[in-house]
């Protein structure tokens, strides 16, 4: 029995090799996973041309996944540095990398990325349109966008962010809402500008079914971009955001009808008290499709620390139903992140995702925490370092101020609570003044 996409296979009752791999990783029965792929509640982004991919599932009942953004810009066009960020992401076990390059001919970097990365690869074709087509925005015709999407699909991109929901209806709603920060999505702003300058409908919306045919051919998952995501807590949950979300719900069903897998992108800035409700609304309006959030950032006043504001929001979002977190680095709103920024962003997102998985009761999520706690009780430093998200940093901190007694740390020394309790339970006396 033949099939084009993971969803088509699942609908036909087939368990693909990618489904088998994901089921094993997630401690889920393959038949259950297949059924969730068939109804769209789980996506397995796996382009037929991405040979080095280690498949991952995103969606209901699975571990929360993390995405890392990187890529070449006009001000920072160092391919070597960007590839170092790729290696950093792979080292920390992130499941997805988005190449957001927007300068020059980006396909060389993207092809190298796809060739070497076991993580799934995503792109935003709208970013690449101007460089790929060598046309200014006003000169690009609706059908030109097909060339970019098809080029990315052929190269092996596993998922693409397509801002198909910002149609003329959504734009009118956005204009009426009188936002504080307007449109902060780069791809969304470019499409908005193109629509306003040409007077035409969004080509990704107008020709949506034709774009789906390209994605189906290579089994590219569509990540329905939120062009009108809030860029400040002032704008969150407004009419513009929700009007686009309604459009995305309809586009989700249309993609599923063509056996194209779907993820739906969510808000960027949002007050803590709104997050859980937004997750519920998204899942309802978009029929349970996997939800992919940027943060959300829970305050707007922490430039330099937005990996923390993002991790707070991401943990709450994922615990409330989001399936996929896009990392945010300390450089957000300030500059292109360097290697250390990327590391800080990854670690913060890993913490948020893992905390959410514990809250959601994901199978075996607590096991490593229990192992860490047992190693702490026994004061086994090497074992603790092995379980840490960033064991190198943990070791560096410990060794920077080593204790006189290896069965403690330099904060508590011989008054370590673990040490004291272990001694008493072992039938030993606790003495300080007489100890040498």
Short mmCIF file of N, CA and C in Angstrom, two decimals, residues 268-382:
data_model
loop_
_atom_site.label_atom_id
_atom_site.label_comp_id
_atom_site.label_asym_id
_atom_site.label_seq_id
_atom_site.Cartn_x
_atom_site.Cartn_y
_atom_site.Cartn_z
N UNK A 268 3.23 35.32 21.21
CA UNK A 268 4.60 35.65 21.59
C UNK A 268 4.71 36.37 22.92
N UNK A 269 3.79 37.30 23.24
CA UNK A 269 3.79 38.04 24.50
C UNK A 269 2.41 37.89 25.12
N UNK A 270 2.37 37.56 26.40
CA UNK A 270 1.07 37.33 27.04
C UNK A 270 1.21 37.31 28.55
N UNK A 271 0.32 38.00 29.24
CA UNK A 271 0.31 37.99 30.70
C UNK A 271 0.00 36.58 31.20
N UNK A 272 0.58 36.23 32.33
CA UNK A 272 0.46 34.88 32.88
C UNK A 272 -1.00 34.45 33.00
N UNK A 273 -1.87 35.35 33.45
CA UNK A 273 -3.25 34.96 33.71
C UNK A 273 -4.06 34.66 32.46
N UNK A 274 -3.50 34.94 31.27
CA UNK A 274 -4.22 34.67 30.02
C UNK A 274 -3.75 33.39 29.32
N UNK A 275 -2.63 32.84 29.76
CA UNK A 275 -1.99 31.77 28.99
C UNK A 275 -2.85 30.52 28.90
N UNK A 276 -3.30 30.01 30.03
CA UNK A 276 -4.05 28.75 30.03
C UNK A 276 -5.30 28.85 29.16
N UNK A 277 -6.02 29.97 29.25
CA UNK A 277 -7.23 30.14 28.45
C UNK A 277 -6.90 30.15 26.96
N UNK A 278 -5.79 30.79 26.59
CA UNK A 278 -5.40 30.82 25.18
C UNK A 278 -5.08 29.43 24.65
N UNK A 279 -4.45 28.59 25.47
CA UNK A 279 -4.16 27.23 25.02
C UNK A 279 -5.45 26.46 24.77
N UNK A 280 -6.42 26.62 25.66
CA UNK A 280 -7.70 25.94 25.51
C UNK A 280 -8.43 26.41 24.25
N UNK A 281 -8.44 27.72 24.03
CA UNK A 281 -9.12 28.29 22.86
C UNK A 281 -8.47 27.79 21.57
N UNK A 282 -7.13 27.78 21.55
CA UNK A 282 -6.44 27.33 20.34
C UNK A 282 -6.79 25.88 20.02
N UNK A 283 -6.71 25.03 21.03
CA UNK A 283 -7.00 23.62 20.79
C UNK A 283 -8.44 23.43 20.30
N UNK A 284 -9.33 24.24 20.82
CA UNK A 284 -10.74 24.12 20.41
C UNK A 284 -10.94 24.62 18.98
N UNK A 285 -10.43 25.80 18.68
CA UNK A 285 -10.63 26.38 17.36
C UNK A 285 -9.86 25.65 16.27
N UNK A 286 -8.74 25.04 16.65
CA UNK A 286 -7.90 24.36 15.65
C UNK A 286 -7.98 22.84 15.78
N UNK A 287 -9.04 22.35 16.40
CA UNK A 287 -9.41 20.94 16.35
C UNK A 287 -8.35 20.00 16.93
N UNK A 288 -7.63 20.48 17.94
CA UNK A 288 -6.66 19.63 18.61
C UNK A 288 -5.32 19.50 17.91
N UNK A 289 -5.08 20.31 16.89
CA UNK A 289 -3.79 20.27 16.20
C UNK A 289 -2.67 20.65 17.16
N UNK A 290 -1.47 20.12 16.96
CA UNK A 290 -0.33 20.50 17.81
C UNK A 290 -0.13 22.01 17.81
N UNK A 291 0.20 22.55 19.00
CA UNK A 291 0.32 24.00 19.18
C UNK A 291 1.77 24.35 19.47
N UNK A 292 2.27 25.35 18.76
CA UNK A 292 3.68 25.75 18.76
C UNK A 292 3.74 27.21 19.22
N UNK A 293 4.38 27.49 20.37
CA UNK A 293 4.36 28.85 20.91
C UNK A 293 5.76 29.45 20.99
N UNK A 294 5.82 30.75 20.77
CA UNK A 294 7.06 31.51 20.92
C UNK A 294 7.03 32.15 22.30
N UNK A 295 7.59 31.46 23.26
CA UNK A 295 7.48 31.90 24.65
C UNK A 295 6.28 31.21 25.29
N UNK A 296 5.22 31.98 25.60
CA UNK A 296 5.11 33.43 25.45
C UNK A 296 5.87 34.19 26.55
N UNK A 297 6.32 35.39 26.20
CA UNK A 297 7.00 36.26 27.16
C UNK A 297 5.95 36.90 28.07
N UNK A 298 6.17 36.82 29.38
CA UNK A 298 5.14 37.22 30.33
C UNK A 298 5.30 38.66 30.81
N UNK A 299 6.35 39.33 30.39
CA UNK A 299 6.52 40.76 30.65
C UNK A 299 7.38 41.35 29.55
N UNK A 300 7.26 42.65 29.34
CA UNK A 300 7.96 43.29 28.23
C UNK A 300 9.19 44.09 28.66
N UNK A 301 9.58 44.02 29.92
CA UNK A 301 10.61 44.93 30.42
C UNK A 301 11.92 44.25 30.79
N UNK A 302 12.19 43.08 30.17
CA UNK A 302 13.39 42.34 30.57
C UNK A 302 14.35 42.05 29.40
N UNK A 303 14.63 43.04 28.53
CA UNK A 303 15.62 42.77 27.48
C UNK A 303 16.94 42.35 28.12
N UNK A 304 17.55 41.34 27.54
CA UNK A 304 18.75 40.76 28.14
C UNK A 304 18.44 39.54 29.00
N UNK A 305 17.19 39.40 29.39
CA UNK A 305 16.75 38.28 30.23
C UNK A 305 15.50 37.62 29.67
N UNK A 306 15.22 37.83 28.40
CA UNK A 306 13.97 37.31 27.85
C UNK A 306 13.94 35.79 27.72
N UNK A 307 15.09 35.12 27.89
CA UNK A 307 15.04 33.66 27.98
C UNK A 307 14.31 33.24 29.25
N UNK A 308 14.38 34.09 30.29
CA UNK A 308 13.68 33.80 31.55
C UNK A 308 12.19 34.12 31.42
N UNK A 309 11.86 35.29 30.87
CA UNK A 309 10.44 35.62 30.71
C UNK A 309 9.76 34.61 29.79
N UNK A 310 10.51 34.11 28.81
CA UNK A 310 9.97 33.11 27.89
C UNK A 310 9.79 31.76 28.58
N UNK A 311 10.76 31.37 29.40
CA UNK A 311 10.68 30.06 30.07
C UNK A 311 9.51 30.01 31.04
N UNK A 312 9.25 31.12 31.71
CA UNK A 312 8.09 31.18 32.62
C UNK A 312 6.80 30.94 31.83
N UNK A 313 6.64 31.70 30.75
CA UNK A 313 5.44 31.55 29.93
C UNK A 313 5.37 30.20 29.25
N UNK A 314 6.53 29.71 28.77
CA UNK A 314 6.55 28.43 28.08
C UNK A 314 6.16 27.27 28.98
N UNK A 315 6.61 27.30 30.23
CA UNK A 315 6.26 26.23 31.16
C UNK A 315 4.76 26.21 31.42
N UNK A 316 4.18 27.39 31.60
CA UNK A 316 2.74 27.47 31.84
C UNK A 316 1.96 27.05 30.59
N UNK A 317 2.42 27.52 29.43
CA UNK A 317 1.75 27.18 28.17
C UNK A 317 1.77 25.67 27.92
N UNK A 318 2.95 25.07 28.07
CA UNK A 318 3.06 23.63 27.80
C UNK A 318 2.27 22.81 28.81
N UNK A 319 2.31 23.23 30.08
CA UNK A 319 1.52 22.52 31.08
C UNK A 319 0.03 22.64 30.81
N UNK A 320 -0.34 23.68 30.05
CA UNK A 320 -1.76 23.93 29.75
C UNK A 320 -2.17 23.41 28.38
N UNK A 321 -1.24 22.75 27.67
CA UNK A 321 -1.63 22.13 26.41
C UNK A 321 -0.75 22.39 25.21
N UNK A 322 0.16 23.37 25.27
CA UNK A 322 1.06 23.60 24.14
C UNK A 322 2.01 22.41 23.99
N UNK A 323 2.40 22.12 22.76
CA UNK A 323 3.18 20.92 22.47
C UNK A 323 4.62 21.18 22.05
N UNK A 324 4.92 22.43 21.70
CA UNK A 324 6.18 22.74 21.04
C UNK A 324 6.57 24.15 21.45
N UNK A 325 7.77 24.31 22.01
CA UNK A 325 8.24 25.62 22.46
C UNK A 325 9.36 26.13 21.56
N UNK A 326 9.21 27.33 21.07
CA UNK A 326 10.30 27.98 20.36
C UNK A 326 11.14 28.73 21.39
N UNK A 327 12.43 28.43 21.41
CA UNK A 327 13.28 29.05 22.41
C UNK A 327 13.39 30.55 22.18
N UNK A 328 13.73 31.26 23.22
CA UNK A 328 14.03 32.69 23.17
C UNK A 328 15.35 32.88 23.90
N UNK A 329 16.24 33.68 23.35
CA UNK A 329 17.56 33.87 23.95
C UNK A 329 17.63 35.20 24.70
N UNK A 330 18.69 35.41 25.49
CA UNK A 330 18.86 36.71 26.14
C UNK A 330 19.01 37.87 25.15
N UNK A 331 19.34 37.55 23.90
CA UNK A 331 19.54 38.59 22.89
C UNK A 331 18.25 39.03 22.22
N UNK A 332 17.14 38.38 22.54
CA UNK A 332 15.85 38.73 21.92
C UNK A 332 15.58 40.22 22.06
N UNK A 333 15.13 40.83 20.98
CA UNK A 333 14.83 42.26 20.90
C UNK A 333 16.09 43.14 20.81
N UNK A 334 17.28 42.52 20.84
CA UNK A 334 18.51 43.33 20.92
C UNK A 334 19.47 43.09 19.77
N UNK A 335 19.72 41.83 19.41
CA UNK A 335 20.68 41.53 18.33
C UNK A 335 20.59 40.05 17.97
N UNK A 336 21.32 39.66 16.93
CA UNK A 336 21.43 38.25 16.60
C UNK A 336 22.15 37.54 17.75
N UNK A 337 21.61 36.43 18.24
CA UNK A 337 22.25 35.75 19.37
C UNK A 337 23.59 35.13 19.00
N UNK A 338 24.54 35.18 19.95
CA UNK A 338 25.81 34.49 19.75
C UNK A 338 25.70 33.08 20.34
N UNK A 339 26.81 32.36 20.34
CA UNK A 339 26.80 30.97 20.77
C UNK A 339 26.34 30.82 22.23
N UNK A 340 26.83 31.69 23.10
CA UNK A 340 26.44 31.62 24.51
C UNK A 340 24.96 31.95 24.69
N UNK A 341 24.44 32.91 23.90
CA UNK A 341 23.01 33.23 23.96
C UNK A 341 22.18 32.01 23.57
N UNK A 342 22.62 31.33 22.52
CA UNK A 342 21.90 30.15 22.06
C UNK A 342 21.85 29.10 23.16
N UNK A 343 22.98 28.88 23.82
CA UNK A 343 23.03 27.91 24.91
C UNK A 343 22.06 28.31 26.03
N UNK A 344 22.09 29.57 26.44
CA UNK A 344 21.20 30.03 27.52
C UNK A 344 19.74 29.85 27.13
N UNK A 345 19.42 30.15 25.87
CA UNK A 345 18.04 29.99 25.40
C UNK A 345 17.60 28.54 25.39
N UNK A 346 18.50 27.66 24.95
CA UNK A 346 18.18 26.23 24.91
C UNK A 346 17.93 25.70 26.32
N UNK A 347 18.83 26.01 27.24
CA UNK A 347 18.70 25.49 28.61
C UNK A 347 17.41 25.99 29.25
N UNK A 348 17.11 27.27 29.07
CA UNK A 348 15.88 27.81 29.65
C UNK A 348 14.65 27.10 29.10
N UNK A 349 14.66 26.84 27.79
CA UNK A 349 13.52 26.15 27.17
C UNK A 349 13.45 24.69 27.60
N UNK A 350 14.61 24.05 27.75
CA UNK A 350 14.62 22.67 28.22
C UNK A 350 14.01 22.58 29.62
N UNK A 351 14.35 23.54 30.47
CA UNK A 351 13.79 23.56 31.82
C UNK A 351 12.27 23.71 31.76
N UNK A 352 11.81 24.65 30.93
CA UNK A 352 10.37 24.89 30.81
C UNK A 352 9.65 23.65 30.29
N UNK A 353 10.20 23.04 29.24
CA UNK A 353 9.55 21.87 28.65
C UNK A 353 9.50 20.71 29.63
N UNK A 354 10.60 20.48 30.34
CA UNK A 354 10.64 19.35 31.27
C UNK A 354 9.70 19.58 32.46
N UNK A 355 9.67 20.81 32.95
CA UNK A 355 8.75 21.13 34.05
C UNK A 355 7.30 20.89 33.62
N UNK A 356 6.98 21.26 32.39
CA UNK A 356 5.63 21.05 31.88
C UNK A 356 5.32 19.56 31.72
N UNK A 357 6.30 18.79 31.25
CA UNK A 357 6.07 17.36 31.08
C UNK A 357 5.79 16.67 32.40
N UNK A 358 6.47 17.12 33.46
CA UNK A 358 6.18 16.59 34.79
C UNK A 358 4.73 16.91 35.17
N UNK A 359 4.33 18.15 34.93
CA UNK A 359 2.97 18.58 35.27
C UNK A 359 1.92 17.81 34.47
N UNK A 360 2.24 17.50 33.20
CA UNK A 360 1.28 16.80 32.34
C UNK A 360 1.27 15.30 32.56
N UNK A 361 2.22 14.80 33.35
CA UNK A 361 2.27 13.36 33.60
C UNK A 361 2.76 12.56 32.42
N UNK A 362 3.67 13.15 31.64
CA UNK A 362 4.24 12.43 30.50
C UNK A 362 5.01 11.21 31.03
N UNK A 363 4.82 10.04 30.43
CA UNK A 363 5.46 8.82 30.94
C UNK A 363 6.97 8.97 31.15
N UNK A 364 7.41 8.60 32.33
CA UNK A 364 8.83 8.57 32.71
C UNK A 364 9.47 9.96 32.86
N UNK A 365 8.69 11.03 32.76
CA UNK A 365 9.27 12.37 32.85
C UNK A 365 9.97 12.60 34.19
N UNK A 366 9.40 12.06 35.26
CA UNK A 366 9.95 12.30 36.60
C UNK A 366 11.19 11.45 36.92
N UNK A 367 11.46 10.46 36.11
CA UNK A 367 12.50 9.49 36.48
C UNK A 367 13.86 10.13 36.70
N UNK A 368 14.25 11.03 35.80
CA UNK A 368 15.58 11.63 35.92
C UNK A 368 15.64 12.56 37.14
N UNK A 369 14.53 13.19 37.49
CA UNK A 369 14.49 14.02 38.70
C UNK A 369 14.70 13.15 39.94
N UNK A 370 14.06 11.98 39.94
CA UNK A 370 14.23 11.07 41.07
C UNK A 370 15.67 10.57 41.18
N UNK A 371 16.28 10.31 40.02
CA UNK A 371 17.68 9.87 40.03
C UNK A 371 18.60 10.98 40.57
N UNK A 372 18.31 12.22 40.14
CA UNK A 372 19.10 13.35 40.63
C UNK A 372 18.94 13.49 42.14
N UNK A 373 17.71 13.38 42.62
CA UNK A 373 17.47 13.54 44.06
C UNK A 373 18.15 12.44 44.86
N UNK A 374 18.16 11.23 44.32
CA UNK A 374 18.84 10.14 45.01
C UNK A 374 20.35 10.38 45.05
N UNK A 375 20.91 10.88 43.94
CA UNK A 375 22.34 11.19 43.90
C UNK A 375 22.67 12.31 44.88
N UNK A 376 21.78 13.29 45.02
CA UNK A 376 22.00 14.37 45.99
C UNK A 376 21.97 13.83 47.42
N UNK A 377 21.06 12.90 47.68
CA UNK A 377 21.00 12.31 49.02
C UNK A 377 22.32 11.60 49.36
N UNK A 378 22.86 10.93 48.34
CA UNK A 378 24.11 10.20 48.55
C UNK A 378 25.34 11.10 48.37
N UNK A 379 25.12 12.33 47.96
CA UNK A 379 26.18 13.32 47.69
C UNK A 379 27.21 12.74 46.72
N UNK A 380 26.68 12.23 45.60
CA UNK A 380 27.51 11.68 44.53
C UNK A 380 27.59 12.74 43.42
N UNK A 381 28.65 13.53 43.46
CA UNK A 381 28.75 14.67 42.55
C UNK A 381 28.83 14.25 41.08
N UNK A 382 29.59 13.23 40.77
CA UNK A 382 29.71 12.80 39.38
C UNK A 382 28.36 12.38 38.81
#
